[in-house]
Tab-separated table of C-alpha atoms and ligand atoms in Angstrom:
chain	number	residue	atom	x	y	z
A	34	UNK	CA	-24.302	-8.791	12.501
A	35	UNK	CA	-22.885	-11.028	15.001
A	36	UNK	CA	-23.251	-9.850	18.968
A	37	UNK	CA	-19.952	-8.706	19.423
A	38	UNK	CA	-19.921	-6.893	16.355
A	39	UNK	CA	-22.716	-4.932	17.359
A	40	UNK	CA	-22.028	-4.065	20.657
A	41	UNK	CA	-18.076	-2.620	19.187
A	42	UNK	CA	-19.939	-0.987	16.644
A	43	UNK	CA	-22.169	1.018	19.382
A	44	UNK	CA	-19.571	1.718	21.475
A	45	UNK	CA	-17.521	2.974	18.183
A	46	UNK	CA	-20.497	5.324	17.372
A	47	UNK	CA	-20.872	6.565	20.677
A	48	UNK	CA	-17.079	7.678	20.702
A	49	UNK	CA	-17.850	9.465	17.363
A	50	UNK	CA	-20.838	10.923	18.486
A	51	UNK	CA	-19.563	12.071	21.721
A	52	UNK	CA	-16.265	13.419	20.295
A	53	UNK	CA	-14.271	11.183	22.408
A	54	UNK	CA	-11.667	10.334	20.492
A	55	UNK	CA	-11.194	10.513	16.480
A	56	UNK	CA	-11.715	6.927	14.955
A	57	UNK	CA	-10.034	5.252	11.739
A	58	UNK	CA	-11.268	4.035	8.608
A	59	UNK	CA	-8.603	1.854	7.087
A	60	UNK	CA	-9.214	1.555	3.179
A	61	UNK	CA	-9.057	-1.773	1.759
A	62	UNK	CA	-9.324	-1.678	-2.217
A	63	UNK	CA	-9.730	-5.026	-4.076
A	64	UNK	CA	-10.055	-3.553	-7.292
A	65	UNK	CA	-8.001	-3.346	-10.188
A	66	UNK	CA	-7.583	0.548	-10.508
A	67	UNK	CA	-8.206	2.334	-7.607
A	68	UNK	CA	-6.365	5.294	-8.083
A	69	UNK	CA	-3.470	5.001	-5.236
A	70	UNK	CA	-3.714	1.172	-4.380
A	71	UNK	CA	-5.248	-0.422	-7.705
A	72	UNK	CA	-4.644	-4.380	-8.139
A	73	UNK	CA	-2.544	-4.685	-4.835
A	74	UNK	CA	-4.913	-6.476	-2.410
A	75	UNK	CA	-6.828	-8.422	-5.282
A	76	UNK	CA	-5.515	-11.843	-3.858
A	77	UNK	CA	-7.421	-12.426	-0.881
A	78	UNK	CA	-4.544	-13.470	0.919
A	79	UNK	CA	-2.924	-10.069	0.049
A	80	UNK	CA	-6.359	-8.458	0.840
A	81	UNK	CA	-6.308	-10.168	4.636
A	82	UNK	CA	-3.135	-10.138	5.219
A	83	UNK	CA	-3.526	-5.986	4.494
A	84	UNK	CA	-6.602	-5.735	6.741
A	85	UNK	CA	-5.147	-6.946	9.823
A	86	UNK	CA	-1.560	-4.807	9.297
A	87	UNK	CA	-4.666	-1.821	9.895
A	88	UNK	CA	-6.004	-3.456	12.561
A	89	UNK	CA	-2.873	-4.077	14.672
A	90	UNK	CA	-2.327	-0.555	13.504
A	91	UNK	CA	-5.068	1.183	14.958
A	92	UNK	CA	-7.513	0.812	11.974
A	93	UNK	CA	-11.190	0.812	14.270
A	94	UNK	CA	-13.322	0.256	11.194
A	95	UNK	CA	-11.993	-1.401	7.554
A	96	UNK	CA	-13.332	-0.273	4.684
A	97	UNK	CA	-13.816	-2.919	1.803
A	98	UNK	CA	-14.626	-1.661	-1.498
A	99	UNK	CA	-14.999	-3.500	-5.217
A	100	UNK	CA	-14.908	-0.294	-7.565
A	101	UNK	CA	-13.022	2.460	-7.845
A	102	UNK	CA	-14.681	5.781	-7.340
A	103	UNK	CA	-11.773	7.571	-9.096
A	104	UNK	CA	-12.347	10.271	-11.525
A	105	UNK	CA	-13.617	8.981	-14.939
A	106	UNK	CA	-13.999	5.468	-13.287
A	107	UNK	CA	-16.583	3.526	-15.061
A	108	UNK	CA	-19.315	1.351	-12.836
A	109	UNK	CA	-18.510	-2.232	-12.013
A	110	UNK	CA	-21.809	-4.819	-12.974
A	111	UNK	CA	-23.097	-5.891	-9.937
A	112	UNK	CA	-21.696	-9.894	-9.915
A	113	UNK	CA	-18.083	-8.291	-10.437
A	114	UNK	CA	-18.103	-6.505	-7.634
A	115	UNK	CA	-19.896	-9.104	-5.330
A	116	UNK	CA	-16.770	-11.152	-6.394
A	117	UNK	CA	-14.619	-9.017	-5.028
A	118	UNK	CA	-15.485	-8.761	-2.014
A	119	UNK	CA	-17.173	-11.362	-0.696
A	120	UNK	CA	-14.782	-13.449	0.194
A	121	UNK	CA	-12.346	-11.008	2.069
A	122	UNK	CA	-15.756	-9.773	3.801
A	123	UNK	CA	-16.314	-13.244	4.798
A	124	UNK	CA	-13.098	-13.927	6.355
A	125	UNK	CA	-12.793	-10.624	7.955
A	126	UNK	CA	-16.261	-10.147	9.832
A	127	UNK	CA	-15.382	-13.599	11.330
A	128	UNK	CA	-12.082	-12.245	13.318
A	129	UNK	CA	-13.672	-11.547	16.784
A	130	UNK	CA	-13.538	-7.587	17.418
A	131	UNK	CA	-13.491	-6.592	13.506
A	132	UNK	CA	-15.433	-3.552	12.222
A	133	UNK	CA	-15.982	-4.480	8.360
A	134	UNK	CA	-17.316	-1.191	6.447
A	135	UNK	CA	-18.625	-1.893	2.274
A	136	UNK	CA	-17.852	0.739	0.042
A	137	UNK	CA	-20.610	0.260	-2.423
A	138	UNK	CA	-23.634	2.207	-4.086
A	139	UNK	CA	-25.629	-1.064	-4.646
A	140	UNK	CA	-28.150	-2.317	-2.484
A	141	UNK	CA	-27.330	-6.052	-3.423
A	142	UNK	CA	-23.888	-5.489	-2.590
A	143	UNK	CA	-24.342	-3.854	0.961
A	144	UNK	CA	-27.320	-6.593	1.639
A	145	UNK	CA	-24.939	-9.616	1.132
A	146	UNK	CA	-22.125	-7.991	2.730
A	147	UNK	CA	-24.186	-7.431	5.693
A	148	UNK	CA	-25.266	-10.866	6.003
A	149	UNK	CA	-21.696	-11.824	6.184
A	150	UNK	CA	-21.376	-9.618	9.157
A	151	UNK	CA	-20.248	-6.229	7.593
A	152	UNK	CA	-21.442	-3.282	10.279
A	153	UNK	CA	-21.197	-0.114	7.490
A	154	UNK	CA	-22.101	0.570	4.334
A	155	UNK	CA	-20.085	3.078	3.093
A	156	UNK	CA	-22.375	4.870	0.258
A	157	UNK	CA	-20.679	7.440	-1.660
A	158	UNK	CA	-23.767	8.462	-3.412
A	159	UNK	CA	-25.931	8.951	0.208
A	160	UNK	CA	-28.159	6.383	-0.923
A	161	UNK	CA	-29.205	7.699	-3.592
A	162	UNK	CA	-27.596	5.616	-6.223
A	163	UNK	CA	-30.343	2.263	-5.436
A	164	UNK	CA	-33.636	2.813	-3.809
A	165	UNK	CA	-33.336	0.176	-2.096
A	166	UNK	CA	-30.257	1.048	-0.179
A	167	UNK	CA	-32.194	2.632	3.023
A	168	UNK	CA	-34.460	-0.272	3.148
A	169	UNK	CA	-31.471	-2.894	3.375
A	170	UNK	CA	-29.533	-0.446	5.752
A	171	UNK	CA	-32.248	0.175	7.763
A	172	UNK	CA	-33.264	-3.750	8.853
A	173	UNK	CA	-29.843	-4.672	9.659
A	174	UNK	CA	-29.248	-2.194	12.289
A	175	UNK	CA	-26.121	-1.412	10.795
A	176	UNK	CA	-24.098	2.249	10.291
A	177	UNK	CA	-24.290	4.065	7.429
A	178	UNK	CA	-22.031	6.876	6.285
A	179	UNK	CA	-24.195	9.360	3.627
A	180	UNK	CA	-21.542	10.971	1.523
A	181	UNK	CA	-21.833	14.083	-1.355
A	182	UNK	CA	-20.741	14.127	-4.504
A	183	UNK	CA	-21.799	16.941	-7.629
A	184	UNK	CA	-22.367	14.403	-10.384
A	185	UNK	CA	-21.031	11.132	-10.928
A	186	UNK	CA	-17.311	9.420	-10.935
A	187	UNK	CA	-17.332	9.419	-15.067
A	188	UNK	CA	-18.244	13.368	-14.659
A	189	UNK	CA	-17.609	15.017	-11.386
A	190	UNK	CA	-14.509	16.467	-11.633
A	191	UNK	CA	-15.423	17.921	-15.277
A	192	UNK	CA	-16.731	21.391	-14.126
A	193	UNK	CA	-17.462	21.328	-10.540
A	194	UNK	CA	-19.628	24.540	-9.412
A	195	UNK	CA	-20.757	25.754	-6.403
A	196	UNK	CA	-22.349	29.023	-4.791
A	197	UNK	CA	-21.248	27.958	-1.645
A	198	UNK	CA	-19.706	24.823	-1.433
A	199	UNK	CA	-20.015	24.435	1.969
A	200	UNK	CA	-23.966	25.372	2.476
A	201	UNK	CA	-24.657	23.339	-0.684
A	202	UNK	CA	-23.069	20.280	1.120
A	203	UNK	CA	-24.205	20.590	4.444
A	204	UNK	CA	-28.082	21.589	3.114
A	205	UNK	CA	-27.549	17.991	0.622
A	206	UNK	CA	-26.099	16.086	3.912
A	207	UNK	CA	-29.285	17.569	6.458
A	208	UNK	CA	-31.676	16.528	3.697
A	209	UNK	CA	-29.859	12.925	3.385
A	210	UNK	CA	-29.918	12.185	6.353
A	211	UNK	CA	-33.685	13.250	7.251
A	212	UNK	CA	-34.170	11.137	4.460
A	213	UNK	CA	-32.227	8.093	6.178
A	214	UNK	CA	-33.751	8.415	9.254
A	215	UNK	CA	-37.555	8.521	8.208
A	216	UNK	CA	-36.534	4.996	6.038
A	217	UNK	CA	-35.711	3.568	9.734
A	218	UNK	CA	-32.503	4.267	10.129
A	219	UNK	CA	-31.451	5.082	13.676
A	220	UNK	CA	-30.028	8.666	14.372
A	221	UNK	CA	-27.094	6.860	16.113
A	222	UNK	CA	-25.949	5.199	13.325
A	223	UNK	CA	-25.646	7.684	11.163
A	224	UNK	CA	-22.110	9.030	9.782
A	225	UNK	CA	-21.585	12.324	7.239
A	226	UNK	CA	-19.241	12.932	4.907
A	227	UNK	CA	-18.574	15.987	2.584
A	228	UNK	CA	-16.571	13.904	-0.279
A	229	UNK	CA	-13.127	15.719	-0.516
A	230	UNK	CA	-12.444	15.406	-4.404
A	231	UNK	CA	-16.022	14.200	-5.405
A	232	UNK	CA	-17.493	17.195	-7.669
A	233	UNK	CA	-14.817	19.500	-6.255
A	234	UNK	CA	-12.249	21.865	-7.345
A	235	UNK	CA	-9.275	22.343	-5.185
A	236	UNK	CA	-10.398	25.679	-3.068
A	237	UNK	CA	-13.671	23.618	-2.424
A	238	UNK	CA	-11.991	20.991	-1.252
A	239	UNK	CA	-9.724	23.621	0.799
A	240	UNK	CA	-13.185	25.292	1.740
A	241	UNK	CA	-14.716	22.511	2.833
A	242	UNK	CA	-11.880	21.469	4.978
A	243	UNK	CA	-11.545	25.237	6.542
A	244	UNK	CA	-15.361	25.122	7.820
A	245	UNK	CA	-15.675	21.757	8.464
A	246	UNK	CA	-17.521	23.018	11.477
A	247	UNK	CA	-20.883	23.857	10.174
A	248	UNK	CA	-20.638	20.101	9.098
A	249	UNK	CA	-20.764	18.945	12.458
A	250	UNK	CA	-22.918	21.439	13.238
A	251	UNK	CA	-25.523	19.368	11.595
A	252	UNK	CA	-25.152	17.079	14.879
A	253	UNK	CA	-23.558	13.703	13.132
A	254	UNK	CA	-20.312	12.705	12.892
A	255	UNK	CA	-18.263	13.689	10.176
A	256	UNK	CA	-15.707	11.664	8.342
A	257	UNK	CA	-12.724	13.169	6.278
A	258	UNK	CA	-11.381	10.902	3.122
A	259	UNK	CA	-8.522	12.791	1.890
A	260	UNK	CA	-5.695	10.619	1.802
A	261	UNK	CA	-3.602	10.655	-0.959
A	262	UNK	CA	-6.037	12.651	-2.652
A	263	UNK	CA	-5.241	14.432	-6.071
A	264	UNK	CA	-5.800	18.135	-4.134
A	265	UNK	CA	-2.540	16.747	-2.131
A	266	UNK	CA	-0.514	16.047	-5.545
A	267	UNK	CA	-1.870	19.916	-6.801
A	268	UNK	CA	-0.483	21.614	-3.453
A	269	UNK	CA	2.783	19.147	-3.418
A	270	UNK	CA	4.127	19.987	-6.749
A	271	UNK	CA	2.746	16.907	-8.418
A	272	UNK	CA	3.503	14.438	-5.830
A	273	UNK	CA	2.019	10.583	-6.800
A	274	UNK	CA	-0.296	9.224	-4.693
A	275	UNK	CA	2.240	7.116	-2.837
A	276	UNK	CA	3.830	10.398	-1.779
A	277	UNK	CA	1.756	12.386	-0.324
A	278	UNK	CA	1.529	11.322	3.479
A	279	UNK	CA	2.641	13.995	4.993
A	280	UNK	CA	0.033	16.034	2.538
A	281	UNK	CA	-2.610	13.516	4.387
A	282	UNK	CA	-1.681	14.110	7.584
A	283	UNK	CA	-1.535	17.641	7.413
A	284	UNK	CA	-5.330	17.532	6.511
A	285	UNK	CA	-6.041	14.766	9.074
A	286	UNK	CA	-4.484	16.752	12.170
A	287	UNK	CA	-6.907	19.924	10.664
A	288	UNK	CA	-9.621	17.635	10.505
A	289	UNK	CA	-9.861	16.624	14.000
A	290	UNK	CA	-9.175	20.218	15.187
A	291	UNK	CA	-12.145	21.152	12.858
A	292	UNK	CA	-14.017	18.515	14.924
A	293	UNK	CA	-14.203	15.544	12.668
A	294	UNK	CA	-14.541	12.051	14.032
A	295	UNK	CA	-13.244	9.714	12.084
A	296	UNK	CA	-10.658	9.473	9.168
A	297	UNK	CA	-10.551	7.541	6.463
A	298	UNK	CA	-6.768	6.568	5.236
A	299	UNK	CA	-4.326	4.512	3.325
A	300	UNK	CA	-1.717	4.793	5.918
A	301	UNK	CA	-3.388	3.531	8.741
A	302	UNK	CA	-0.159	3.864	10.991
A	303	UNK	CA	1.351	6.762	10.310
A	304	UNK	CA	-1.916	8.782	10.513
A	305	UNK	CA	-2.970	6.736	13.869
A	306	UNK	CA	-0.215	8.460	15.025
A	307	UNK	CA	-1.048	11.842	13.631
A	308	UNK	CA	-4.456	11.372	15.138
A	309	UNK	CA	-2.703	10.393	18.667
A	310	UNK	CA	-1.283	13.713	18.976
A	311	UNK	CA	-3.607	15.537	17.455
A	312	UNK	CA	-6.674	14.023	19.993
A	313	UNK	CA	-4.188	15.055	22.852
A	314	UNK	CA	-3.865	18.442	21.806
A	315	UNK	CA	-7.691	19.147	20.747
A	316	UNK	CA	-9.551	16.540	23.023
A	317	UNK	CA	-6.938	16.160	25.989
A	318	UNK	CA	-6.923	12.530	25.681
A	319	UNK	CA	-4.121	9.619	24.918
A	320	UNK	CA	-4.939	6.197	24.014
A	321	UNK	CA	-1.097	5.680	25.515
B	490	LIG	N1	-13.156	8.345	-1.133
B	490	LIG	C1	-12.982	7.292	-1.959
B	490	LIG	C2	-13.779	6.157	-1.861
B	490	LIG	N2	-14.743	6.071	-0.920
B	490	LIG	N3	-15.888	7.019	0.911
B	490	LIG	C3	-16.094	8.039	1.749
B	490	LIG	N4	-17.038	7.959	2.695
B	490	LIG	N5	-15.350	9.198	1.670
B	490	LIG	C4	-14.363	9.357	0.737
B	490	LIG	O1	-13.733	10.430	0.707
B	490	LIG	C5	-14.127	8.270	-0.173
B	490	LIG	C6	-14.932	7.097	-0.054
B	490	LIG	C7	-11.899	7.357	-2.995
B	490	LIG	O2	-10.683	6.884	-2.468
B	490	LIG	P1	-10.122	5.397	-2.665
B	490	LIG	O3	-11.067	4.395	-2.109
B	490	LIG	O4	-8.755	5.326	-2.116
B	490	LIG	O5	-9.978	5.254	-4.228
B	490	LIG	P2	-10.851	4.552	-5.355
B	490	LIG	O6	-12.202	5.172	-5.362
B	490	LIG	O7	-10.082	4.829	-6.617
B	490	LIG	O8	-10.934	3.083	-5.052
């Protein structure tokens, strides 16, 4: 990770932790089928050019991912995905003041991202998916965000079930990140994340979002991913993924007054500005 890099990355992570202000994870998908922006930013150019619309945005952190995590998605082989993203990592973590995130459940994946100068690995399986995840997180000194899901993309959304969604979660997300931490991983550079739509019905996902507290409870920060998410098309009459922004910000403003700390989004501007007002009403601050 280059020096700069690092030292925006603690200062990032030190707003999260601290509750400052709520950050934003832009999502860049250069993938063929990712279920809202599939086969858009698979040029590079198209990927770049993407990635710094967030940034001048508002986007503090930009995701990068090489396979869809979609219901029913089937896994990516390891050299597909590495040529993916690669080369948009490359360009990106060289633009002085850029927060790359991977999106990726493979260890060879987050390792060669992060010796391009990614400062996140994004894990949707919590590290659980390669056992050597932790290892590779843990000697680059970069963030990690541990997320849940019941099952696995092909299967999750099949028959998701629950006692208590929210205790399940938050017991998984303790354990995950005790876990992370006893591999090496600092306690400041650790991110949680329930997984809205990952092994979840829609009154989970409403569940989850209601008590979002005993999340942060847990003493990380939390990020949200709903945008665009299909428990916006059930409550919107159907709406495609390309219309359901207000639907996303409606669960962004409730996330930050449920005490999240970051968002991750498609609409980077719109919901910067969702997140502007709602930080001024919950937090009292304006980055105006
Ligand atoms: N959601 C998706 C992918 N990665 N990572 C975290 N931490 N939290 C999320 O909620 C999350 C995530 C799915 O959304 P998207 O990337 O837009 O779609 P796809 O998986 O189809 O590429």
């Amino acid at each position: 990770m280059r020096p700069v890099a690092r030292r925006v990355l603690a200062t990032l992570m030190h707003e999260a932790r601290a509750g400052q202000r709520t950050l934003i994870m832009g999502i860049l998908n250069v993938t063929p089928d990712s279920f809202s922006d599939g086969g858009r930013f698979l040029q590079k150019d198209a990927a770049l050019r993407r990635a710094m619309e967030m940034a001048a945005s508002g986007a503090d952190i930009v995701d990068v991912g090489g396979e869809s995590t979609r219901p029913g998605a089937e896994p990516v082989p390891t050299d597909e995905e590495l040529r993916r993203v690669m080369p948009v990592i490359e360009s990106l973590a060289a633009e002085p003041g850029m927060i790359v995130s991977v999106d990726t459940r493979k260890a060879a994946v987050a390792r060669a991202a992060l010796q391009a100068g990614a400062a996140m690995v994004n894990d949707v399986s919590a590290m659980t998916a390669d056992p050597e995840m932790a290892s590779v997180v843990a000697e680059s000194g970069a963030a990690v965000c541990l997320m849940h899901m019941q099952g696995t993309p092909k299967t999750m959304q099949l028959a998701p079930a629950y006692a208590d969604v929210v205790h399940e979660v938050r017991d998984y997300l303790g354990e995950r990140a005790r876990i992370a931490r006893a591999a090496g991983i600092a306690e400041d550079r650790i991110v949680i994340d329930p997984g809205f739509g990952f092994g979840k019905t829609l009154e989970h996902n409403l569940e989850m979002l209601r008590r979002l507290r005993e999340f942060t409870d847990l003493g990380y920060p939390v990020l949200v991913g709903t945008s665009r998410k299909s428990m916006l098309g059930a409550l919107l009459g159907g709406a495609p993924p390309q219309d359901r922004t207000e639907g996303t910000a409606a669960t962004v403003a409730l996330a930050v007054a449920n005490g999240a700390s970051i968002v991750r989004v498609h609409d980077v501007r719109e919901m910067w500005r969702v997140v502007c007002v709602a930080d001024a009403v919950v937090r009292g601050v304006s980055p105006l």
